[in-house]
Short mmCIF file of C-alpha atoms in Angstrom, two decimals:
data_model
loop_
_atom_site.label_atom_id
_atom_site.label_comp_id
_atom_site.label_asym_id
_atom_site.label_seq_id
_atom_site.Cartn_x
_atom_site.Cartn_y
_atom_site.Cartn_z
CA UNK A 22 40.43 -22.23 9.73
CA UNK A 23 39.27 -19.32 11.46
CA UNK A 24 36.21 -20.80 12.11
CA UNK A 25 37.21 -23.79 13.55
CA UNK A 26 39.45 -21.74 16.27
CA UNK A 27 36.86 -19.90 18.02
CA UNK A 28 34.39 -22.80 17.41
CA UNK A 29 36.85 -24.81 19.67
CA UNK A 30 37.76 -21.50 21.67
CA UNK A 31 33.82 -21.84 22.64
CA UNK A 32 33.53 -25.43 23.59
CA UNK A 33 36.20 -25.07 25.58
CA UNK A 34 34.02 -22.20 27.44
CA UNK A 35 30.95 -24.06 27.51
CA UNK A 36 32.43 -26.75 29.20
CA UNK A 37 34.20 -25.22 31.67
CA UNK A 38 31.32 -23.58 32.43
CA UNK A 39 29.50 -26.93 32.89
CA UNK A 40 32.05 -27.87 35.39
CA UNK A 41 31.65 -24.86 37.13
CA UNK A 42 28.32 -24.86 37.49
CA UNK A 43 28.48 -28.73 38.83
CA UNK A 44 31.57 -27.56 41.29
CA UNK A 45 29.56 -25.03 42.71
CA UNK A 46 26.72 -27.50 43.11
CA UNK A 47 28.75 -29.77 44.71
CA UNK A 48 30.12 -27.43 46.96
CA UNK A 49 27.20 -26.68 47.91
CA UNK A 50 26.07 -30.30 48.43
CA UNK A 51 28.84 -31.01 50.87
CA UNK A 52 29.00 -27.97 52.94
CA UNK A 53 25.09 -28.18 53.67
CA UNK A 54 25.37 -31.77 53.48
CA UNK A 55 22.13 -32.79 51.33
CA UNK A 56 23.56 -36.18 50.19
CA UNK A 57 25.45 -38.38 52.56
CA UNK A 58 27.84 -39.97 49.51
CA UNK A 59 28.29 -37.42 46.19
CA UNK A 60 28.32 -40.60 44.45
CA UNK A 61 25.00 -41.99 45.46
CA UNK A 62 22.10 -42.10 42.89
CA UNK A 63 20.08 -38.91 43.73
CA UNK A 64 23.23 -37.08 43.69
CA UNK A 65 24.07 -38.14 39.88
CA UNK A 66 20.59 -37.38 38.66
CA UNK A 67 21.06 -33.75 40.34
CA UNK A 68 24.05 -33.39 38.48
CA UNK A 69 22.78 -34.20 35.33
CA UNK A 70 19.47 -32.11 35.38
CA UNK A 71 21.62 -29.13 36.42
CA UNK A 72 23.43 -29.56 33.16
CA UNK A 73 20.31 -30.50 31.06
CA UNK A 74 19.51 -27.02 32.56
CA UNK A 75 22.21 -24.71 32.70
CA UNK A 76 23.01 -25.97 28.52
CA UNK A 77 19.34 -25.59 27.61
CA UNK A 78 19.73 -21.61 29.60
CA UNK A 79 22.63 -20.62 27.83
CA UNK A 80 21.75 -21.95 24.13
CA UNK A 81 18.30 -19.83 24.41
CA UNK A 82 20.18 -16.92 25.04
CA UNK A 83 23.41 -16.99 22.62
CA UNK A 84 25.60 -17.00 25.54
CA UNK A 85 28.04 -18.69 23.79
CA UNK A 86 27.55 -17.24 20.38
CA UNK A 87 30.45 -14.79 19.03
CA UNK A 88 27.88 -12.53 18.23
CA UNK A 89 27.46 -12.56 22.25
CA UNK A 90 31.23 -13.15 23.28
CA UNK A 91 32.75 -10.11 21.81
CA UNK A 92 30.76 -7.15 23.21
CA UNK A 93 30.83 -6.72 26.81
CA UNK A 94 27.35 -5.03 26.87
CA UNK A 95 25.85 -8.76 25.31
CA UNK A 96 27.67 -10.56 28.03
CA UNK A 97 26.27 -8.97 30.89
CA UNK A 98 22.63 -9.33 29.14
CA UNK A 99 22.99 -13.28 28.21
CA UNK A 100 25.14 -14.43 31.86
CA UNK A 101 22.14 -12.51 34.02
CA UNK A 102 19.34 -14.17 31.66
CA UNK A 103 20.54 -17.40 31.30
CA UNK A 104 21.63 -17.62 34.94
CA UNK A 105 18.69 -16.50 36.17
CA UNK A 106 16.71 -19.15 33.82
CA UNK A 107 18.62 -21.42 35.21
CA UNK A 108 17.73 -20.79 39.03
CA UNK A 109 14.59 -20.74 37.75
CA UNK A 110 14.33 -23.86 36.53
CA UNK A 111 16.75 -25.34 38.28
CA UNK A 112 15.68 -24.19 42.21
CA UNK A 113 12.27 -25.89 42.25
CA UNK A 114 13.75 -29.15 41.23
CA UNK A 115 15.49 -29.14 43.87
CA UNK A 116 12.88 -27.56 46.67
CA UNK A 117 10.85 -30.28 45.08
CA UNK A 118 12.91 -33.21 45.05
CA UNK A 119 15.62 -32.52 47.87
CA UNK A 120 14.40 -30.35 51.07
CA UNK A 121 17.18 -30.23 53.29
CA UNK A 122 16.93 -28.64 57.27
CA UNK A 123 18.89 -25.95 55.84
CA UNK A 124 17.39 -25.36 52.67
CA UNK A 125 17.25 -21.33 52.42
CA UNK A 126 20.44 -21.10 53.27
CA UNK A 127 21.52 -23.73 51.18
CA UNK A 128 20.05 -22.06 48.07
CA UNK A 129 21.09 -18.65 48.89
CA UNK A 130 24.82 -19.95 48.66
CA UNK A 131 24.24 -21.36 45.35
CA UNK A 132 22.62 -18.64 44.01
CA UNK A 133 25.22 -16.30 45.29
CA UNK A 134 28.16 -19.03 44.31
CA UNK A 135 26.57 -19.23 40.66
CA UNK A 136 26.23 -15.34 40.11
CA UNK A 137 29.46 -14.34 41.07
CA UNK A 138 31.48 -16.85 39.87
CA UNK A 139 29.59 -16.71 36.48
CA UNK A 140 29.90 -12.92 36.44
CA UNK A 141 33.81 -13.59 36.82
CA UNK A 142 34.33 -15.74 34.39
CA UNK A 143 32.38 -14.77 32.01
CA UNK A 144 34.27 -11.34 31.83
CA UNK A 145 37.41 -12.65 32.12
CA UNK A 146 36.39 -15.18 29.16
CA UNK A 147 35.00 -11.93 27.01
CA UNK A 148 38.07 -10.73 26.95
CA UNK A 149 40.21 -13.31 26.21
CA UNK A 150 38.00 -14.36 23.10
CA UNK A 151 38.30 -10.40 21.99
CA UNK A 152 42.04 -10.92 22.31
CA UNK A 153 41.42 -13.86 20.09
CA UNK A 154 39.28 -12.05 17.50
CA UNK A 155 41.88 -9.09 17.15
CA UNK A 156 44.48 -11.60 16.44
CA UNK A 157 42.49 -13.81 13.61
CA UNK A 158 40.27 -11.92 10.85
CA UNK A 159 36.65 -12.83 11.02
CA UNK A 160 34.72 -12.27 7.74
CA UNK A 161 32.32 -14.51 7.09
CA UNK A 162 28.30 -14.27 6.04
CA UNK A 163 26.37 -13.62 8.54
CA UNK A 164 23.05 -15.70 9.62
CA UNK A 165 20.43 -12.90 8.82
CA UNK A 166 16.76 -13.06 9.46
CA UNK A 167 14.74 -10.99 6.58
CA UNK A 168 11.32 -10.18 7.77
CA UNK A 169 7.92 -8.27 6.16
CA UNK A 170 4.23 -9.10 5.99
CA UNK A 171 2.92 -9.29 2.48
CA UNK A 172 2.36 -5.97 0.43
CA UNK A 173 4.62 -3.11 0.62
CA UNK A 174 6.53 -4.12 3.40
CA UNK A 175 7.59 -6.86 1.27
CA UNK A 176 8.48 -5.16 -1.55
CA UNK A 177 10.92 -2.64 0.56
CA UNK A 178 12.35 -5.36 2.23
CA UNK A 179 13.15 -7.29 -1.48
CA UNK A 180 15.19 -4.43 -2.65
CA UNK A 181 17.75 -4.67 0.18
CA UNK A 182 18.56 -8.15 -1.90
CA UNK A 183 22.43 -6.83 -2.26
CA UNK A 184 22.52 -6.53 1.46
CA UNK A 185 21.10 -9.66 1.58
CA UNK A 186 23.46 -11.48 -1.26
CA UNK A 187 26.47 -10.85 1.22
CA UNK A 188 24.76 -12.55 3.76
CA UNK A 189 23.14 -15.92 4.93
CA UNK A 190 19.21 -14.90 5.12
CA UNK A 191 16.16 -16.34 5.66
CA UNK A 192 13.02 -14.60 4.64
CA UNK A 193 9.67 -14.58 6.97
CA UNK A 194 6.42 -13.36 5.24
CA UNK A 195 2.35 -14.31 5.56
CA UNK A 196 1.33 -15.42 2.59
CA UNK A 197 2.74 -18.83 0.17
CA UNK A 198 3.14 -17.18 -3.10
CA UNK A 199 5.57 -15.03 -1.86
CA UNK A 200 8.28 -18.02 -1.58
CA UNK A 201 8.57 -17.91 -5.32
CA UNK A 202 9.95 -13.84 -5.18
CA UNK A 203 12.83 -15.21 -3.49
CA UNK A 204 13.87 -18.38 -4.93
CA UNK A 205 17.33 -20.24 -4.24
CA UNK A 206 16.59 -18.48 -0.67
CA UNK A 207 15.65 -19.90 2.75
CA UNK A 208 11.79 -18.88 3.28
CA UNK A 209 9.57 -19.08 6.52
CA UNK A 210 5.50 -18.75 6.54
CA UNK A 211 4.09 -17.45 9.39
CA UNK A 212 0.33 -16.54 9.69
CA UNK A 213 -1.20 -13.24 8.94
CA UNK A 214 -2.15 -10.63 11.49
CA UNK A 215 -3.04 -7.30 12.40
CA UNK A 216 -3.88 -5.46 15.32
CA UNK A 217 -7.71 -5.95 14.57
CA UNK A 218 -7.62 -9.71 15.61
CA UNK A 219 -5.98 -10.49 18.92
CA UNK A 220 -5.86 -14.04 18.16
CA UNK A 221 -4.20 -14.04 15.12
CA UNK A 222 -1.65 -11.81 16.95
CA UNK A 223 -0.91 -14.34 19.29
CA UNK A 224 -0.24 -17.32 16.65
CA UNK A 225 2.12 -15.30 14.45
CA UNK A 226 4.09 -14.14 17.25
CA UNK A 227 4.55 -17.96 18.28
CA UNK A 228 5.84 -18.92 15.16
CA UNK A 229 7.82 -16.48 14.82
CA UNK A 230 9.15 -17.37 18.18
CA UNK A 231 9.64 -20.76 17.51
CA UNK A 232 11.29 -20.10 13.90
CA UNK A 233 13.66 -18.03 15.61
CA UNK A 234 14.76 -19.81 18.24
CA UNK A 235 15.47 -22.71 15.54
CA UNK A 236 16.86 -21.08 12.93
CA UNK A 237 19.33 -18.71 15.39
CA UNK A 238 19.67 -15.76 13.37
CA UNK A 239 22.37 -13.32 14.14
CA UNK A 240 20.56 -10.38 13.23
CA UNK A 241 16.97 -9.45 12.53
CA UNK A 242 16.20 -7.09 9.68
CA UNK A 243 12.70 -5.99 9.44
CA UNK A 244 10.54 -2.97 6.91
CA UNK A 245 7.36 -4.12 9.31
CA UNK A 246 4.16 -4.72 10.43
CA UNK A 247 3.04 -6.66 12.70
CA UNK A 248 5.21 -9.49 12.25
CA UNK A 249 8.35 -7.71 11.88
CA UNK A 250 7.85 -5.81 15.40
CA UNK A 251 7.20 -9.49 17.27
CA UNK A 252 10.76 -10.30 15.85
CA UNK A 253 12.31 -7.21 17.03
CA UNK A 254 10.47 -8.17 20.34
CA UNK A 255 11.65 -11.90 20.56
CA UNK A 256 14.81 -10.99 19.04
CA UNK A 257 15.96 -8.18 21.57
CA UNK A 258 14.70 -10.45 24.36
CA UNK A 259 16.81 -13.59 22.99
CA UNK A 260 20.00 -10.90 22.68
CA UNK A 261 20.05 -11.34 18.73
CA UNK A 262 20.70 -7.49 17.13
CA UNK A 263 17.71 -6.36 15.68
CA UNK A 264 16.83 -3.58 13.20
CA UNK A 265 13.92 -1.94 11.73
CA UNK A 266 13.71 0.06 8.66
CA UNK A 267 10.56 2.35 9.21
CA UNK A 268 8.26 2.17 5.63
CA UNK A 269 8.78 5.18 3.23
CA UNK A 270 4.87 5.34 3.25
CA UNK A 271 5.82 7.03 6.34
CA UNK A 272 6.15 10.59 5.37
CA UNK A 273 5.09 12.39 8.64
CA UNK A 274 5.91 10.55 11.26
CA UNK A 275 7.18 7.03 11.73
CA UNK A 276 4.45 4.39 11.93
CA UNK A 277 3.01 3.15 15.19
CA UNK A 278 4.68 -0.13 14.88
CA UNK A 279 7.84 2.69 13.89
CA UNK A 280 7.90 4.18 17.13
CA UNK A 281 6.92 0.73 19.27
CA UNK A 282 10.43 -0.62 17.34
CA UNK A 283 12.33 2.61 18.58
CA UNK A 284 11.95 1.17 21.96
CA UNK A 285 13.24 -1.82 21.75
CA UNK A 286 15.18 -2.08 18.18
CA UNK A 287 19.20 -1.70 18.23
CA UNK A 288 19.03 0.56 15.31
CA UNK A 289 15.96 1.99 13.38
CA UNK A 290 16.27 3.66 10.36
CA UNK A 291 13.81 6.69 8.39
CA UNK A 292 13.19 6.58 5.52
CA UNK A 293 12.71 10.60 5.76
CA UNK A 294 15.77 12.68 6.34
CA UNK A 295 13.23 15.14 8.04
CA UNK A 296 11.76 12.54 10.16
CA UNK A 297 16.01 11.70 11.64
CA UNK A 298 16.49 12.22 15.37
CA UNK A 299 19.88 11.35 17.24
CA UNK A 300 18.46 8.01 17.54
CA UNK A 301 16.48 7.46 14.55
CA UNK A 302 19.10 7.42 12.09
CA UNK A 303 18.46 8.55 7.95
CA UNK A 304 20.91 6.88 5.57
CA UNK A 305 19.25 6.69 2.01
CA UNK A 306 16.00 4.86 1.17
CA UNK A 307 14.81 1.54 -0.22
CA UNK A 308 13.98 3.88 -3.31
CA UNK A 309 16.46 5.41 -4.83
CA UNK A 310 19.21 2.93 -6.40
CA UNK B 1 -4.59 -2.66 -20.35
CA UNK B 2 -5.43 -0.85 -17.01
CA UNK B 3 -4.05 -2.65 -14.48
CA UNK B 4 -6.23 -1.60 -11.28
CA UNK B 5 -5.39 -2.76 -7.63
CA UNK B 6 -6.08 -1.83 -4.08
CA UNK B 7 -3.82 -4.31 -1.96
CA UNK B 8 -4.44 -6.99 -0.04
CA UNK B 9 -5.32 -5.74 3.36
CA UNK B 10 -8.76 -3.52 3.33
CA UNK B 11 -11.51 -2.83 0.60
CA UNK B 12 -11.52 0.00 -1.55
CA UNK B 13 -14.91 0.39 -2.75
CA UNK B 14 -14.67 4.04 -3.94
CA UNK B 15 -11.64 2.84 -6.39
CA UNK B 16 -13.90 0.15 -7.81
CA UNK B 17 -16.60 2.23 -8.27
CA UNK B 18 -14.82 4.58 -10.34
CA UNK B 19 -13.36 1.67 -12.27
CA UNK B 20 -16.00 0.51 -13.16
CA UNK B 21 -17.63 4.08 -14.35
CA UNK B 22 -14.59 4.13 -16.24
CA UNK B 23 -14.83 1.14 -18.16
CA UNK B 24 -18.01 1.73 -19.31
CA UNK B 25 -16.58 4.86 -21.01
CA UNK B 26 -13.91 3.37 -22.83
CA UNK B 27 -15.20 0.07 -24.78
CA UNK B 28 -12.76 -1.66 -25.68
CA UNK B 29 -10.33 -1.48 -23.44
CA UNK B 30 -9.53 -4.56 -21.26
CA UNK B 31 -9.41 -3.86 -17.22
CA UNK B 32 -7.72 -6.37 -14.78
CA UNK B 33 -8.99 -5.12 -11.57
CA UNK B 34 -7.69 -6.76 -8.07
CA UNK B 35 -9.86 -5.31 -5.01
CA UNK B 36 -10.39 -7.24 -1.71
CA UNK B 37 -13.75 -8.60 -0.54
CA UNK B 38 -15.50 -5.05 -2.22
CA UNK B 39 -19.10 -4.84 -1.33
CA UNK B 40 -19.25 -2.96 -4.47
CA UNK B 41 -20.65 -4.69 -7.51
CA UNK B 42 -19.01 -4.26 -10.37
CA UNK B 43 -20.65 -4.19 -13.99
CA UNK B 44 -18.36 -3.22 -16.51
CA UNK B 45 -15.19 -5.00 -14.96
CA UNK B 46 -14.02 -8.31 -13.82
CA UNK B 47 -12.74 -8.21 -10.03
CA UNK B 48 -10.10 -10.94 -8.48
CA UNK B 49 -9.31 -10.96 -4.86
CA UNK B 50 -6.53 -11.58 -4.63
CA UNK B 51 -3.36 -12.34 -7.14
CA UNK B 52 -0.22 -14.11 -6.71
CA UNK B 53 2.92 -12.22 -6.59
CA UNK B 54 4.12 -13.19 -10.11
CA UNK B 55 0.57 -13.05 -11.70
CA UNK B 56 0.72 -9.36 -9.77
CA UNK B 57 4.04 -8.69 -11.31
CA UNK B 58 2.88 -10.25 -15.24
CA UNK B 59 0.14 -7.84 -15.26
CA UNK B 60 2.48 -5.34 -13.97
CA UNK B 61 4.43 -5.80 -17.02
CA UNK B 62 1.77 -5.93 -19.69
CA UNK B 63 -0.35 -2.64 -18.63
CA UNK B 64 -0.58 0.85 -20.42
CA UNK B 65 -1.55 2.42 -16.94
CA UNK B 66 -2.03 1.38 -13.48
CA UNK B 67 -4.46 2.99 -10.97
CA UNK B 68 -4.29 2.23 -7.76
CA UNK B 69 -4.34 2.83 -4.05
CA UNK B 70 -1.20 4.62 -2.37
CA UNK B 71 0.43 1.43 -1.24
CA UNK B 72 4.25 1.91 -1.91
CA UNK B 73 4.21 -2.05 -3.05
CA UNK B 74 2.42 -0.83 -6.21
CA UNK B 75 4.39 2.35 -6.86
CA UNK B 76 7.42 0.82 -6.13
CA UNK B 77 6.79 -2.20 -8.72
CA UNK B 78 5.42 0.89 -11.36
CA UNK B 79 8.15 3.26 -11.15
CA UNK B 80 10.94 -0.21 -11.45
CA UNK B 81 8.87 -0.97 -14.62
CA UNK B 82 8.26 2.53 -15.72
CA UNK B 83 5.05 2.74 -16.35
CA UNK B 84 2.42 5.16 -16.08
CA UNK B 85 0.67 5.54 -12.56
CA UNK B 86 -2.17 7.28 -10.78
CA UNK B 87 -2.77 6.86 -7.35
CA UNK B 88 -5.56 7.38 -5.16
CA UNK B 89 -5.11 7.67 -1.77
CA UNK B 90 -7.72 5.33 0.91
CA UNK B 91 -8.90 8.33 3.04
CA UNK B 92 -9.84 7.39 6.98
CA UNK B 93 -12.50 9.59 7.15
CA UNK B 94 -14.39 6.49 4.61
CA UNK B 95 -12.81 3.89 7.28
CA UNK B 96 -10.50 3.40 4.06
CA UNK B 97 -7.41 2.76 6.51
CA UNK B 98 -6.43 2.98 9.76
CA UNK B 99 -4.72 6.44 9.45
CA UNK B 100 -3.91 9.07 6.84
CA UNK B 101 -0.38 7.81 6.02
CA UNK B 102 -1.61 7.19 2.19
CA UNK B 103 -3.06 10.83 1.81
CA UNK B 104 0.86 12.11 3.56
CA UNK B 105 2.04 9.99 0.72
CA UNK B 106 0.48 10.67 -2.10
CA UNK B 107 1.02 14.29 -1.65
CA UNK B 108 4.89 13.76 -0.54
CA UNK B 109 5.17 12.01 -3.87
CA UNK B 110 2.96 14.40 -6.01
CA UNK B 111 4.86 17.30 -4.56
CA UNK B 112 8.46 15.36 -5.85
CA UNK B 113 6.59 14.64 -9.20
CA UNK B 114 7.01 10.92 -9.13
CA UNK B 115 3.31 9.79 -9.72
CA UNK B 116 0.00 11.26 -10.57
CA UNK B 117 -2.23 11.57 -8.08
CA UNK B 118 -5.91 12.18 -7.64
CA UNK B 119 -7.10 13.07 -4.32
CA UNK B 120 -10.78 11.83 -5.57
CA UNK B 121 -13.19 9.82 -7.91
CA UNK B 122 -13.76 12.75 -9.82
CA UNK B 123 -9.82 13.75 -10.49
CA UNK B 124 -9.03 10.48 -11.20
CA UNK B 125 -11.79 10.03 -13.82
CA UNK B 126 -11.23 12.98 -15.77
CA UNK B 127 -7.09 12.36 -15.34
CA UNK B 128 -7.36 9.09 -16.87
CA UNK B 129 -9.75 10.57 -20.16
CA UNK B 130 -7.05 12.97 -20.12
CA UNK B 131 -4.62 10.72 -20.90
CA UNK B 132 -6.16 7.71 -22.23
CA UNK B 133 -4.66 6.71 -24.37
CA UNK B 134 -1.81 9.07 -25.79
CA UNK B 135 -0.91 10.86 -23.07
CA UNK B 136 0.52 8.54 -20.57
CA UNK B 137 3.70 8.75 -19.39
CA UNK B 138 6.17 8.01 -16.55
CA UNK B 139 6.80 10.89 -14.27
CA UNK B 140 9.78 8.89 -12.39
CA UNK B 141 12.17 5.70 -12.55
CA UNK B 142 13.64 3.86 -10.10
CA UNK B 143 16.47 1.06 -9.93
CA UNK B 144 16.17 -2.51 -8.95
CA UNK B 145 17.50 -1.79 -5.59
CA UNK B 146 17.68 0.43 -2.27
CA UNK B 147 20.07 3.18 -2.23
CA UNK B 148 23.66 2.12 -1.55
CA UNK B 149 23.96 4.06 1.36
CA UNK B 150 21.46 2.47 3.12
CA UNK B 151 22.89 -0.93 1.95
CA UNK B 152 26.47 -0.22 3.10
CA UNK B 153 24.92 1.55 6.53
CA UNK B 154 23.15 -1.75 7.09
CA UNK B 155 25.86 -3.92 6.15
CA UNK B 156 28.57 -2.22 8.57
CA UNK B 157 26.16 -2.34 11.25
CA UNK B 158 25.64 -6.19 10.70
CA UNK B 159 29.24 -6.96 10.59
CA UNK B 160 29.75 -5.28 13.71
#
């Protein structure tokens, strides 16, 4: 029941925001006077790549995910991205396909328009929808990406299984076999890689990429390498929260990949209670049960 | 039977090596041995590249001893199924492994007594005929899982 109230408490948001965006647009339309009727044709189309773009901006970016909604801080990160993506995408389309005399100024209204307005409402929407969370309890599983290459890594990762029983996860890893360690759970190959073959690299971080845009996980947990830090990477720059639990072969110092993730993670945990820092933070280890 | 393994990522020719010079000391004694691409050539042992995880974790089960590498996938799985361990750890200066993180780890976990450790071929020959075959034991156990602080730690965070 809970569910289904911010579920409809979000359409509602998307699709003022659709109309919005296409107010703006044809606000804009009529004061710089681009199309003669707004009824015509040309005008239609416009109308319906803007909102081919502006939906296809916002779902990239969670922007209307309840992950996103209730912290202010998320907000701010998902409206400037996906507005941005979509005056990136949107702008040439229409230096392409609709030069006006006054074009410049024409998009520098619509820019402005889009920013402001969307700045405004999307606040103002924020904290309604935290209103609305205070009043109805939200406990449900939460969609949880579990990732490790093969080895190790894996192994760490398997024993946070209790974490991973009270949520909905999905396990990445590099190698087949390793499907049948987790069975009756979601599991996602990706190819192998280190930092010795650039290549390689390149095609895991793809699919990793692609498997999380997909899949939409809520939150990324990761015990490393290489692929692990690529979803911290694509994670943090898609807004989902993303952790990484530095390996307890780490006894020193945390890895390279460690202190690469302590740049961009939300949270990264030691393993080492001599290796904490105010923003490393030590809270037990995959070890001891 | 020794259970020997080196991990998946980077040969470990110095491991085999000794293996092998061990086998052909005790007769007898059956050796599974998983070591990727060694240049090495074995005589005495029987080398796989590479296992699957359960074939990994049913040899796990049914060895006396395990030797390996200081990968914490192997000590992990030996300390969850008590059994007796000696690690060596790869060394960069042999272009072993990227770093010294195994040699910080093996003597982290030496120094908490969880696992016997040999820093060399020649301390891990003479610890295994030291204990081969009635003197193995199990310096540490672990649970099935991570610590519940961690668990709860990460769980509050994710329900945030």
């Amino acid at each position: 029941m809970n569910k289904i109230y911010l579920t409809l408490s979000r359409l509602v948001f998307a699709i003022s925001d659709l109309f919005l965006v296409n107010l703006s647009l044809f606000l804009c339309f009529y004061f710089f006077a681009v199309h003669a009727n707004p009824l015509e044709p040309s005008s239609i189309c416009d109308f319906s790549v803007s909102s081919g773009i502006w939906i296809f901006s916002n779902w990239l970016f969670n922007s209307y995910d309840p992950h996103t909604i209730v912290k202010f801080k998320n907000v701010r990160r998902a409206t400037l991205r996906s507005v941005s993506l979509y005056l990136l995408l949107f702008i040439p389309y229409l230096l392409i396909f609709r030069a006006t005399p006054n074009s410049a100024a024409f998009l520098l209204s619509f820019t402005a328009i889009i920013t402001l307005s969307f700045t405004l409402t999307r606040y103002t929407y924020t904290t309604f929808e935290y209103l609305l969370i205070k009043l109805i309890d939200k406990d449900e599983a939460v969609n949880v990406f579990a990732i490790a290459s093969i080895g190790g890594h894996w192994v760490q990762l398997l024993r946070l299984m209790p974490l991973f029983n009270m949520n909905d996860v999905s396990f990445v890893s590099t190698k087949p076999g390793l499907k049948d360690t987790v069975d009756g759970h979601k599991y996602y190959l990706v190819p192998d890689a280190n930092r010795n073959n650039k290549t390689d690299l390149v095609r895991c971080c793809l699919s990793i990429g692609a498997k999380i845009v997909f899949a939409r996980p809520k939150v990324i947990v990761t015990t490393g390498a290489a692929p692990g830090l690529f979803g911290i990477f694509i994670g943090k720059v898609l807004g989902v929260k993303t952790i990484w639990i530095d390996s307890i072969a780490n006894v020193e110092k945390l890895s390279l990949s460690g202190k690469i993730a302590s740049r961009m993670a939300d949270r990264v945990y030691t393993q080492w209670e001599h290796l904490a820092t105010p923003k490393i933070i030590y809270a037990g280890n995959i070890l001891e049960g | 039977m020794i259970f020997i393994t080196t991990g998946t990522q980077e040969p470990f020719d110095r491991l085999v090596k000794v293996a092998d010079e061990i086998a052909a000391l005790l007769p007898g004694v059956i050796f599974k041995v998983q070591a990727f691409t060694a240049q090495y050539q074995a005589t005495h042992i029987d080398v796989v590249n590479f296992m699957t995880p359960l074939e990994f974790e049913e040899n796990m089960k049914n060895a006396s001893l395990i030797i390996s590498h200081a990968g914490m996938g192997t000590i992990i799985s030996a300390l969850v199924n008590m059994k007796p361990i000696i690690v060596m750890p790869r060394m960069m200066k042999y272009k072993e492994h990227r770093n010294e993180h195994q040699f910080a780890t093996a003597k982290k976990l030496d120094a908490l007594q969880y696992v016997d450790v040999a820093y060399d071929e020649n301390e891990l020959r003479s610890k295994v005929l030291e204990m081969w075959p009635d003197k193995l034991r199990c310096l540490h156990q672990v649970g099935k899982f991570a610590s519940q602080q961690l668990i709860d730690s990460l769980q509050t965070y994710i329900k945030e």
